[in-house]
Amino acid sequence: MPWLTPVVFKQGPEEPLTRLPCFDDGPNDVRFRHIVHIYRDRATPENTAVQSITLDTIRQARRFCAPRLAVSPVMVTFADDADLVPADMGKAPHLTRQIGDAVRFQSPRLLPLLFDVIGNGFAADVWLGETANSVEYVVLTNSDIHLQPAFYSTLATLIRQGYDVISVNRRTIDAEPGDRVFSPLFMAEPGKDHPGFDCFVFPASMIGQFVINDACCGAGGVMRSLLFNLVAASKRFLMLTRPNMTFHLGDDVPWANPKYLDYQLFNYNQALMTLAKLVQNPDTATRLEAFINIHEDEDYRIGLANILQQARWFRTPDDAES
């Protein structure tokens, strides 16, 4: 599939990375701040154990690109989980809010807010190998997303080719449910396509432009709020659908449990609130409408249509003429 909109390109089903459009107008010198929220899952210890694989693969990917690229992993935690941060990883200021501080749900869960994770990760005092001309990019991944060795090098190449925002769909590989120790065999598995959003890359300078909300991690639909912000702010957004850059063990979907449906609905409504603010700019409204009508499901298309209808309804006669 070619351009979804004038600013969003989605990798086609059989399209190799070497055939992607190349503009060669991106920055040559980039550095990465990789933000990950890690946590202790007392109900499902396997979710805690699998994060050791994430950390191992981050280390391998850093070694692969050193010394050409500066990469600083930043771990974001609640204070009670600070001991999970290893000495060779950056530590962000502790999270001080959780979703229960904003709203009550039928099944209370200690979940962080997405934009708190991003903000705290960005506030961490870490050395990024700054040079006069280097441009800082944020990498945001879920704690159970593991990296292939060429991950950072591949991102840097695509950024130099002219893409300022990138989403990376993971490969899902078969693994024994209790197998939570890194194995080189994981790297050799081709895996299967997965459509979800669990890895975003964007310039750190965009953070100040985001319309933020209380969308919570660990629940369905959380990344839509970030996705819509990035579509609104990007110059060229590259959506990678089948690269062998990240992988995940198995295809469990705990967020899809019916007892957590109210969390998913909350995140959906938070995304619509963000859209309502973003579309106040007519140019942004045009690009988001084009993207959502092509890429998103009916719920988001209807939601945006209602928002735009209300925005037009409340225009004054003078606004309508202009």
mmCIF file of C-alpha atoms in Angstrom:
data_model
loop_
_atom_site.group_PDB
_atom_site.id
_atom_site.type_symbol
_atom_site.label_atom_id
_atom_site.label_comp_id
_atom_site.label_asym_id
_atom_site.label_seq_id
_atom_site.Cartn_x
_atom_site.Cartn_y
_atom_site.Cartn_z
ATOM 1 C CA MET A 1 0.000 0.000 0.000
ATOM 2 C CA PRO A 2 1.470 3.429 -0.919
ATOM 3 C CA TRP A 3 0.737 6.714 0.814
ATOM 4 C CA LEU A 4 -2.379 6.526 3.005
ATOM 5 C CA THR A 5 -2.385 10.318 3.158
ATOM 6 C CA PRO A 6 0.088 12.976 1.961
ATOM 7 C CA VAL A 7 2.076 12.488 5.188
ATOM 8 C CA VAL A 8 1.530 8.816 6.138
ATOM 9 C CA PHE A 9 3.110 5.881 4.307
ATOM 10 C CA LYS A 10 2.217 2.289 5.236
ATOM 11 C CA GLN A 11 4.495 -0.586 4.269
ATOM 12 C CA GLY A 12 2.779 -2.962 1.840
ATOM 13 C CA PRO A 13 2.339 -6.698 2.537
ATOM 14 C CA GLU A 14 5.285 -7.735 0.331
ATOM 15 C CA GLU A 15 7.247 -4.488 0.347
ATOM 16 C CA PRO A 16 10.910 -4.812 1.432
ATOM 17 C CA LEU A 17 12.517 -2.046 3.461
ATOM 18 C CA THR A 18 15.046 -1.477 0.682
ATOM 19 C CA ARG A 19 12.224 -0.423 -1.677
ATOM 20 C CA LEU A 20 10.633 2.182 0.581
ATOM 21 C CA PRO A 21 10.565 5.731 -0.840
ATOM 22 C CA CYS A 22 13.829 7.480 0.014
ATOM 23 C CA PHE A 23 14.028 11.290 0.292
ATOM 24 C CA ASP A 24 17.497 11.631 1.849
ATOM 25 C CA ASP A 25 16.584 14.822 3.696
ATOM 26 C CA GLY A 26 16.613 13.588 7.289
ATOM 27 C CA PRO A 27 19.261 14.421 9.914
ATOM 28 C CA ASN A 28 22.556 12.537 9.567
ATOM 29 C CA ASP A 29 23.426 12.644 13.276
ATOM 30 C CA VAL A 30 20.712 11.215 15.547
ATOM 31 C CA ARG A 31 20.636 9.974 19.109
ATOM 32 C CA PHE A 32 17.986 7.858 20.820
ATOM 33 C CA ARG A 33 16.287 8.053 24.214
ATOM 34 C CA HIS A 34 14.526 4.695 24.612
ATOM 35 C CA ILE A 35 11.671 4.917 27.142
ATOM 36 C CA VAL A 36 10.238 1.745 28.697
ATOM 37 C CA HIS A 37 7.859 1.415 31.630
ATOM 38 C CA ILE A 38 8.900 -1.605 33.687
ATOM 39 C CA TYR A 39 6.909 -2.950 36.593
ATOM 40 C CA ARG A 40 6.421 -5.830 39.008
ATOM 41 C CA ASP A 41 3.309 -7.815 38.106
ATOM 42 C CA ARG A 42 2.374 -9.607 41.311
ATOM 43 C CA ALA A 43 -0.659 -11.280 39.763
ATOM 44 C CA THR A 44 1.257 -12.678 36.762
ATOM 45 C CA PRO A 45 4.970 -13.067 37.619
ATOM 46 C CA GLU A 46 5.718 -14.145 34.011
ATOM 47 C CA ASN A 47 5.044 -10.550 32.947
ATOM 48 C CA THR A 48 7.799 -9.376 35.268
ATOM 49 C CA ALA A 49 10.219 -12.114 34.206
ATOM 50 C CA VAL A 50 9.832 -11.401 30.490
ATOM 51 C CA GLN A 51 11.193 -7.891 31.004
ATOM 52 C CA SER A 52 14.653 -9.362 31.559
ATOM 53 C CA ILE A 53 14.580 -10.423 27.887
ATOM 54 C CA THR A 54 13.653 -6.865 26.924
ATOM 55 C CA LEU A 55 16.661 -5.514 28.821
ATOM 56 C CA ASP A 56 19.000 -8.144 27.349
ATOM 57 C CA THR A 57 17.942 -7.307 23.799
ATOM 58 C CA ILE A 58 18.305 -3.564 24.440
ATOM 59 C CA ARG A 59 21.889 -4.201 25.519
ATOM 60 C CA GLN A 60 22.585 -6.267 22.407
ATOM 61 C CA ALA A 61 21.096 -3.645 20.103
ATOM 62 C CA ARG A 62 23.182 -0.914 21.794
ATOM 63 C CA ARG A 63 26.358 -2.927 21.301
ATOM 64 C CA PHE A 64 25.452 -3.552 17.668
ATOM 65 C CA CYS A 65 25.234 0.169 16.842
ATOM 66 C CA ALA A 66 28.075 1.406 19.088
ATOM 67 C CA PRO A 67 29.957 3.662 18.741
ATOM 68 C CA ARG A 68 28.135 5.032 15.691
ATOM 69 C CA LEU A 69 24.912 5.811 17.561
ATOM 70 C CA ALA A 70 24.274 7.139 21.054
ATOM 71 C CA VAL A 71 21.440 5.218 22.740
ATOM 72 C CA SER A 72 20.255 5.874 26.296
ATOM 73 C CA PRO A 73 17.617 3.474 27.641
ATOM 74 C CA VAL A 74 15.422 5.120 30.289
ATOM 75 C CA MET A 75 13.323 2.974 32.625
ATOM 76 C CA VAL A 76 10.164 4.524 34.068
ATOM 77 C CA THR A 77 8.694 3.015 37.251
ATOM 78 C CA PHE A 78 6.570 3.624 40.283
ATOM 79 C CA ALA A 79 8.682 4.105 43.416
ATOM 80 C CA ASP A 80 7.940 0.568 44.661
ATOM 81 C CA ASP A 81 9.412 -0.913 41.481
ATOM 82 C CA ALA A 82 12.582 1.190 41.329
ATOM 83 C CA ASP A 83 14.720 -1.821 42.279
ATOM 84 C CA LEU A 84 13.875 -3.387 38.887
ATOM 85 C CA VAL A 85 16.019 -0.814 37.072
ATOM 86 C CA PRO A 86 19.490 -2.288 36.400
ATOM 87 C CA ALA A 87 22.597 -0.209 36.981
ATOM 88 C CA ASP A 88 23.376 0.108 33.255
ATOM 89 C CA MET A 89 19.990 1.661 32.430
ATOM 90 C CA GLY A 90 18.852 5.233 33.026
ATOM 91 C CA LYS A 91 16.299 5.857 35.751
ATOM 92 C CA ALA A 92 13.466 8.358 35.262
ATOM 93 C CA PRO A 93 11.732 10.329 38.009
ATOM 94 C CA HIS A 94 9.213 8.049 39.709
ATOM 95 C CA LEU A 95 5.631 8.007 38.510
ATOM 96 C CA THR A 96 3.360 9.712 41.040
ATOM 97 C CA ARG A 97 -0.046 9.119 39.443
ATOM 98 C CA GLN A 98 -1.974 6.030 38.412
ATOM 99 C CA ILE A 99 -5.272 5.652 36.601
ATOM 100 C CA GLY A 100 -7.214 5.164 39.849
ATOM 101 C CA ASP A 101 -6.376 8.770 40.724
ATOM 102 C CA ALA A 102 -8.353 9.944 37.687
ATOM 103 C CA VAL A 103 -11.343 7.591 37.526
ATOM 104 C CA ARG A 104 -12.823 4.527 39.220
ATOM 105 C CA PHE A 105 -13.177 1.200 37.424
ATOM 106 C CA GLN A 106 -14.963 -2.020 38.290
ATOM 107 C CA SER A 107 -11.662 -3.884 38.713
ATOM 108 C CA PRO A 108 -9.061 -1.477 40.146
ATOM 109 C CA ARG A 109 -5.582 -1.819 38.612
ATOM 110 C CA LEU A 110 -2.344 0.066 39.242
ATOM 111 C CA LEU A 111 -1.735 1.388 35.732
ATOM 112 C CA PRO A 112 0.341 4.411 34.703
ATOM 113 C CA LEU A 113 -0.839 7.153 32.389
ATOM 114 C CA LEU A 114 0.712 7.044 28.923
ATOM 115 C CA PHE A 115 1.745 10.688 28.791
ATOM 116 C CA ASP A 116 3.201 10.499 32.310
ATOM 117 C CA VAL A 117 5.462 7.671 31.120
ATOM 118 C CA ILE A 118 6.582 9.766 28.147
ATOM 119 C CA GLY A 119 7.011 12.930 30.220
ATOM 120 C CA ASN A 120 8.960 11.256 33.024
ATOM 121 C CA GLY A 121 11.129 9.397 30.543
ATOM 122 C CA PHE A 122 11.924 12.645 28.779
ATOM 123 C CA ALA A 123 12.720 14.350 32.108
ATOM 124 C CA ALA A 124 15.378 11.773 33.016
ATOM 125 C CA ASP A 125 18.889 13.172 33.271
ATOM 126 C CA VAL A 126 20.858 10.857 30.989
ATOM 127 C CA TRP A 127 23.826 11.366 28.702
ATOM 128 C CA LEU A 128 22.787 11.112 25.080
ATOM 129 C CA GLY A 129 26.102 11.640 23.327
ATOM 130 C CA GLU A 130 25.068 15.144 22.329
ATOM 131 C CA THR A 131 26.938 16.822 19.523
ATOM 132 C CA ALA A 132 26.311 20.208 17.978
ATOM 133 C CA ASN A 133 24.223 18.846 15.112
ATOM 134 C CA SER A 134 22.654 15.716 16.618
ATOM 135 C CA VAL A 135 18.865 15.385 16.814
ATOM 136 C CA GLU A 136 17.253 13.533 19.699
ATOM 137 C CA TYR A 137 14.595 10.921 18.932
ATOM 138 C CA VAL A 138 12.392 9.157 21.444
ATOM 139 C CA VAL A 139 11.818 5.420 21.149
ATOM 140 C CA LEU A 140 8.791 4.218 23.124
ATOM 141 C CA THR A 141 8.155 0.488 23.477
ATOM 142 C CA ASN A 142 6.073 -1.735 25.712
ATOM 143 C CA SER A 143 7.998 -3.649 28.365
ATOM 144 C CA ASP A 144 7.405 -7.001 26.627
ATOM 145 C CA ILE A 145 8.737 -5.871 23.237
ATOM 146 C CA HIS A 146 12.164 -7.332 22.476
ATOM 147 C CA LEU A 147 14.661 -5.906 19.986
ATOM 148 C CA GLN A 148 16.599 -7.426 17.143
ATOM 149 C CA PRO A 149 20.303 -6.373 17.159
ATOM 150 C CA ALA A 150 19.925 -4.021 14.176
ATOM 151 C CA PHE A 151 16.922 -2.193 15.683
ATOM 152 C CA TYR A 152 18.528 1.197 16.410
ATOM 153 C CA SER A 153 20.710 1.129 13.300
ATOM 154 C CA THR A 154 17.677 0.469 11.112
ATOM 155 C CA LEU A 155 15.740 3.319 12.703
ATOM 156 C CA ALA A 156 18.629 5.725 12.170
ATOM 157 C CA THR A 157 18.834 4.737 8.496
ATOM 158 C CA LEU A 158 15.108 5.336 7.971
ATOM 159 C CA ILE A 159 15.270 8.698 9.743
ATOM 160 C CA ARG A 160 18.148 9.774 7.515
ATOM 161 C CA GLN A 161 16.050 8.766 4.506
ATOM 162 C CA GLY A 162 13.463 11.367 5.535
ATOM 163 C CA TYR A 163 10.932 9.773 7.900
ATOM 164 C CA ASP A 164 10.503 11.727 11.123
ATOM 165 C CA VAL A 165 7.909 9.447 12.779
ATOM 166 C CA ILE A 166 7.989 5.645 12.641
ATOM 167 C CA SER A 167 5.786 2.921 14.083
ATOM 168 C CA VAL A 168 7.143 -0.626 14.175
ATOM 169 C CA ASN A 169 4.804 -3.607 14.319
ATOM 170 C CA ARG A 170 6.284 -6.534 16.194
ATOM 171 C CA ARG A 171 6.775 -10.123 15.049
ATOM 172 C CA THR A 172 4.939 -12.644 17.233
ATOM 173 C CA ILE A 173 6.899 -15.844 17.807
ATOM 174 C CA ASP A 174 5.854 -19.155 19.331
ATOM 175 C CA ALA A 175 7.430 -19.846 22.719
ATOM 176 C CA GLU A 176 6.732 -22.013 25.715
ATOM 177 C CA PRO A 177 4.484 -20.042 28.120
ATOM 178 C CA GLY A 178 6.918 -20.488 30.994
ATOM 179 C CA ASP A 179 10.066 -19.807 28.954
ATOM 180 C CA ARG A 180 11.154 -16.362 30.116
ATOM 181 C CA VAL A 181 14.937 -16.547 29.733
ATOM 182 C CA PHE A 182 16.618 -15.100 26.644
ATOM 183 C CA SER A 183 17.581 -17.559 23.933
ATOM 184 C CA PRO A 184 19.374 -16.811 20.619
ATOM 185 C CA LEU A 185 16.729 -19.014 19.020
ATOM 186 C CA PHE A 186 14.233 -16.193 19.533
ATOM 187 C CA MET A 187 16.252 -14.081 17.095
ATOM 188 C CA ALA A 188 16.146 -16.773 14.424
ATOM 189 C CA GLU A 189 12.368 -17.185 14.406
ATOM 190 C CA PRO A 190 10.689 -15.307 11.520
ATOM 191 C CA GLY A 191 7.500 -14.865 13.544
ATOM 192 C CA LYS A 192 4.077 -13.783 12.359
ATOM 193 C CA ASP A 193 2.619 -10.389 11.533
ATOM 194 C CA HIS A 194 0.914 -8.495 14.337
ATOM 195 C CA PRO A 195 -1.227 -5.393 13.755
ATOM 196 C CA GLY A 196 -1.006 -3.712 17.167
ATOM 197 C CA PHE A 197 0.886 -0.554 18.137
ATOM 198 C CA ASP A 198 3.654 -1.197 20.660
ATOM 199 C CA CYS A 199 6.644 0.767 19.307
ATOM 200 C CA PHE A 200 6.811 4.422 18.240
ATOM 201 C CA VAL A 201 9.763 6.618 17.267
ATOM 202 C CA PHE A 202 9.480 10.406 17.050
ATOM 203 C CA PRO A 203 11.554 13.577 17.518
ATOM 204 C CA ALA A 204 11.818 14.656 21.145
ATOM 205 C CA SER A 205 10.882 18.164 19.987
ATOM 206 C CA MET A 206 7.337 16.952 19.269
ATOM 207 C CA ILE A 207 6.551 16.224 22.923
ATOM 208 C CA GLY A 208 5.795 19.858 23.665
ATOM 209 C CA GLN A 209 3.200 19.884 20.865
ATOM 210 C CA PHE A 210 1.197 16.903 22.120
ATOM 211 C CA VAL A 211 -2.383 17.231 23.265
ATOM 212 C CA ILE A 212 -2.186 15.031 26.349
ATOM 213 C CA ASN A 213 -4.856 13.133 28.240
ATOM 214 C CA ASP A 214 -5.295 10.433 30.898
ATOM 215 C CA ALA A 215 -5.132 7.351 28.633
ATOM 216 C CA CYS A 216 -3.698 4.479 30.659
ATOM 217 C CA CYS A 217 -1.123 1.855 29.747
ATOM 218 C CA GLY A 218 -1.997 -1.822 30.065
ATOM 219 C CA ALA A 219 -5.451 -1.361 28.520
ATOM 220 C CA GLY A 220 -6.785 -1.578 24.976
ATOM 221 C CA GLY A 221 -6.599 1.484 22.741
ATOM 222 C CA VAL A 222 -3.996 3.351 24.797
ATOM 223 C CA MET A 223 -1.715 4.134 21.852
ATOM 224 C CA ARG A 224 -4.399 5.763 19.708
ATOM 225 C CA SER A 225 -3.968 9.032 21.592
ATOM 226 C CA LEU A 226 -0.270 9.072 20.756
ATOM 227 C CA LEU A 227 -0.894 7.881 17.197
ATOM 228 C CA PHE A 228 -3.248 10.769 16.433
ATOM 229 C CA ASN A 229 -0.819 13.296 17.929
ATOM 230 C CA LEU A 230 1.966 11.939 15.742
ATOM 231 C CA VAL A 231 -0.142 11.991 12.571
ATOM 232 C CA ALA A 232 -0.983 15.613 13.356
ATOM 233 C CA ALA A 233 2.661 16.640 13.904
ATOM 234 C CA SER A 234 4.642 14.520 11.437
ATOM 235 C CA LYS A 235 6.333 15.492 8.224
ATOM 236 C CA ARG A 236 6.488 11.885 6.976
ATOM 237 C CA PHE A 237 5.080 9.093 9.107
ATOM 238 C CA LEU A 238 6.299 5.601 8.182
ATOM 239 C CA MET A 239 4.157 2.714 9.437
ATOM 240 C CA LEU A 240 6.200 -0.490 9.284
ATOM 241 C CA THR A 241 3.871 -3.475 9.261
ATOM 242 C CA ARG A 242 6.157 -6.492 8.853
ATOM 243 C CA PRO A 243 9.794 -5.669 9.667
ATOM 244 C CA ASN A 244 11.898 -8.158 11.590
ATOM 245 C CA MET A 245 12.966 -5.481 14.086
ATOM 246 C CA THR A 246 11.081 -6.430 17.266
ATOM 247 C CA PHE A 247 9.439 -9.572 18.594
ATOM 248 C CA HIS A 248 7.067 -10.745 21.306
ATOM 249 C CA LEU A 249 6.772 -14.160 22.937
ATOM 250 C CA GLY A 250 3.322 -15.551 22.192
ATOM 251 C CA ASP A 251 0.155 -13.609 21.480
ATOM 252 C CA ASP A 252 -1.508 -13.192 24.864
ATOM 253 C CA VAL A 253 -3.965 -10.293 25.087
ATOM 254 C CA PRO A 254 -4.736 -9.758 28.805
ATOM 255 C CA TRP A 255 -6.116 -6.291 28.056
ATOM 256 C CA ALA A 256 -8.949 -7.962 26.070
ATOM 257 C CA ASN A 257 -10.423 -9.575 29.183
ATOM 258 C CA PRO A 258 -14.126 -8.527 29.302
ATOM 259 C CA LYS A 259 -13.777 -7.401 32.914
ATOM 260 C CA TYR A 260 -11.407 -4.670 31.678
ATOM 261 C CA LEU A 261 -13.748 -3.366 28.980
ATOM 262 C CA ASP A 262 -14.346 -0.156 30.927
ATOM 263 C CA TYR A 263 -10.623 0.634 30.683
ATOM 264 C CA GLN A 264 -10.729 0.194 26.909
ATOM 265 C CA LEU A 265 -13.789 2.420 26.613
ATOM 266 C CA PHE A 266 -12.063 5.023 28.771
ATOM 267 C CA ASN A 267 -9.018 5.048 26.482
ATOM 268 C CA TYR A 268 -11.290 5.320 23.428
ATOM 269 C CA ASN A 269 -13.007 8.374 24.882
ATOM 270 C CA GLN A 270 -9.676 9.904 25.853
ATOM 271 C CA ALA A 271 -8.523 9.536 22.237
ATOM 272 C CA LEU A 272 -11.680 11.270 21.019
ATOM 273 C CA MET A 273 -11.085 14.116 23.469
ATOM 274 C CA THR A 274 -7.595 14.530 22.038
ATOM 275 C CA LEU A 275 -8.992 14.523 18.504
ATOM 276 C CA ALA A 276 -11.518 17.192 19.468
ATOM 277 C CA LYS A 277 -8.650 19.498 20.469
ATOM 278 C CA LEU A 278 -6.396 18.638 17.539
ATOM 279 C CA VAL A 279 -9.047 19.317 14.893
ATOM 280 C CA GLN A 280 -9.532 22.889 16.078
ATOM 281 C CA ASN A 281 -6.732 23.610 13.615
ATOM 282 C CA PRO A 282 -8.295 23.268 10.113
ATOM 283 C CA ASP A 283 -5.132 21.916 8.486
ATOM 284 C CA THR A 284 -4.695 19.331 11.229
ATOM 285 C CA ALA A 285 -8.360 18.401 10.963
ATOM 286 C CA THR A 286 -7.934 17.731 7.240
ATOM 287 C CA ARG A 287 -4.943 15.418 7.699
ATOM 288 C CA LEU A 288 -6.526 13.533 10.640
ATOM 289 C CA GLU A 289 -9.815 13.090 8.801
ATOM 290 C CA ALA A 290 -7.984 11.648 5.788
ATOM 291 C CA PHE A 291 -5.958 9.269 7.967
ATOM 292 C CA ILE A 292 -8.795 8.025 10.157
ATOM 293 C CA ASN A 293 -11.175 7.472 7.248
ATOM 294 C CA ILE A 294 -8.597 5.196 5.615
ATOM 295 C CA HIS A 295 -6.846 3.544 8.560
ATOM 296 C CA GLU A 296 -9.168 3.381 11.557
ATOM 297 C CA ASP A 297 -12.230 1.267 12.318
ATOM 298 C CA GLU A 298 -15.818 2.477 12.194
ATOM 299 C CA ASP A 299 -15.938 3.590 15.842
ATOM 300 C CA TYR A 300 -13.171 6.146 15.332
ATOM 301 C CA ARG A 301 -14.552 7.250 11.953
ATOM 302 C CA ILE A 302 -17.965 7.908 13.470
ATOM 303 C CA GLY A 303 -16.431 9.551 16.527
ATOM 304 C CA LEU A 304 -14.364 11.946 14.439
ATOM 305 C CA ALA A 305 -17.288 12.683 12.114
ATOM 306 C CA ASN A 306 -19.380 13.722 15.128
ATOM 307 C CA ILE A 307 -16.561 15.901 16.449
ATOM 308 C CA LEU A 308 -16.134 17.637 13.097
ATOM 309 C CA GLN A 309 -19.879 18.108 12.733
ATOM 310 C CA GLN A 310 -20.069 19.789 16.129
ATOM 311 C CA ALA A 311 -17.028 21.930 15.329
ATOM 312 C CA ARG A 312 -18.697 23.139 12.127
ATOM 313 C CA TRP A 313 -22.059 23.567 13.867
ATOM 314 C CA PHE A 314 -20.576 25.941 16.416
ATOM 315 C CA ARG A 315 -18.811 28.098 13.847
ATOM 316 C CA THR A 316 -20.095 31.624 13.520
ATOM 317 C CA PRO A 317 -21.389 32.844 10.134
ATOM 318 C CA ASP A 318 -18.180 34.825 9.683
ATOM 319 C CA ASP A 319 -16.067 31.702 10.368
ATOM 320 C CA ALA A 320 -18.088 29.710 7.833
ATOM 321 C CA GLU A 321 -17.541 32.317 5.131
ATOM 322 C CA SER A 322 -13.798 32.367 5.762
#
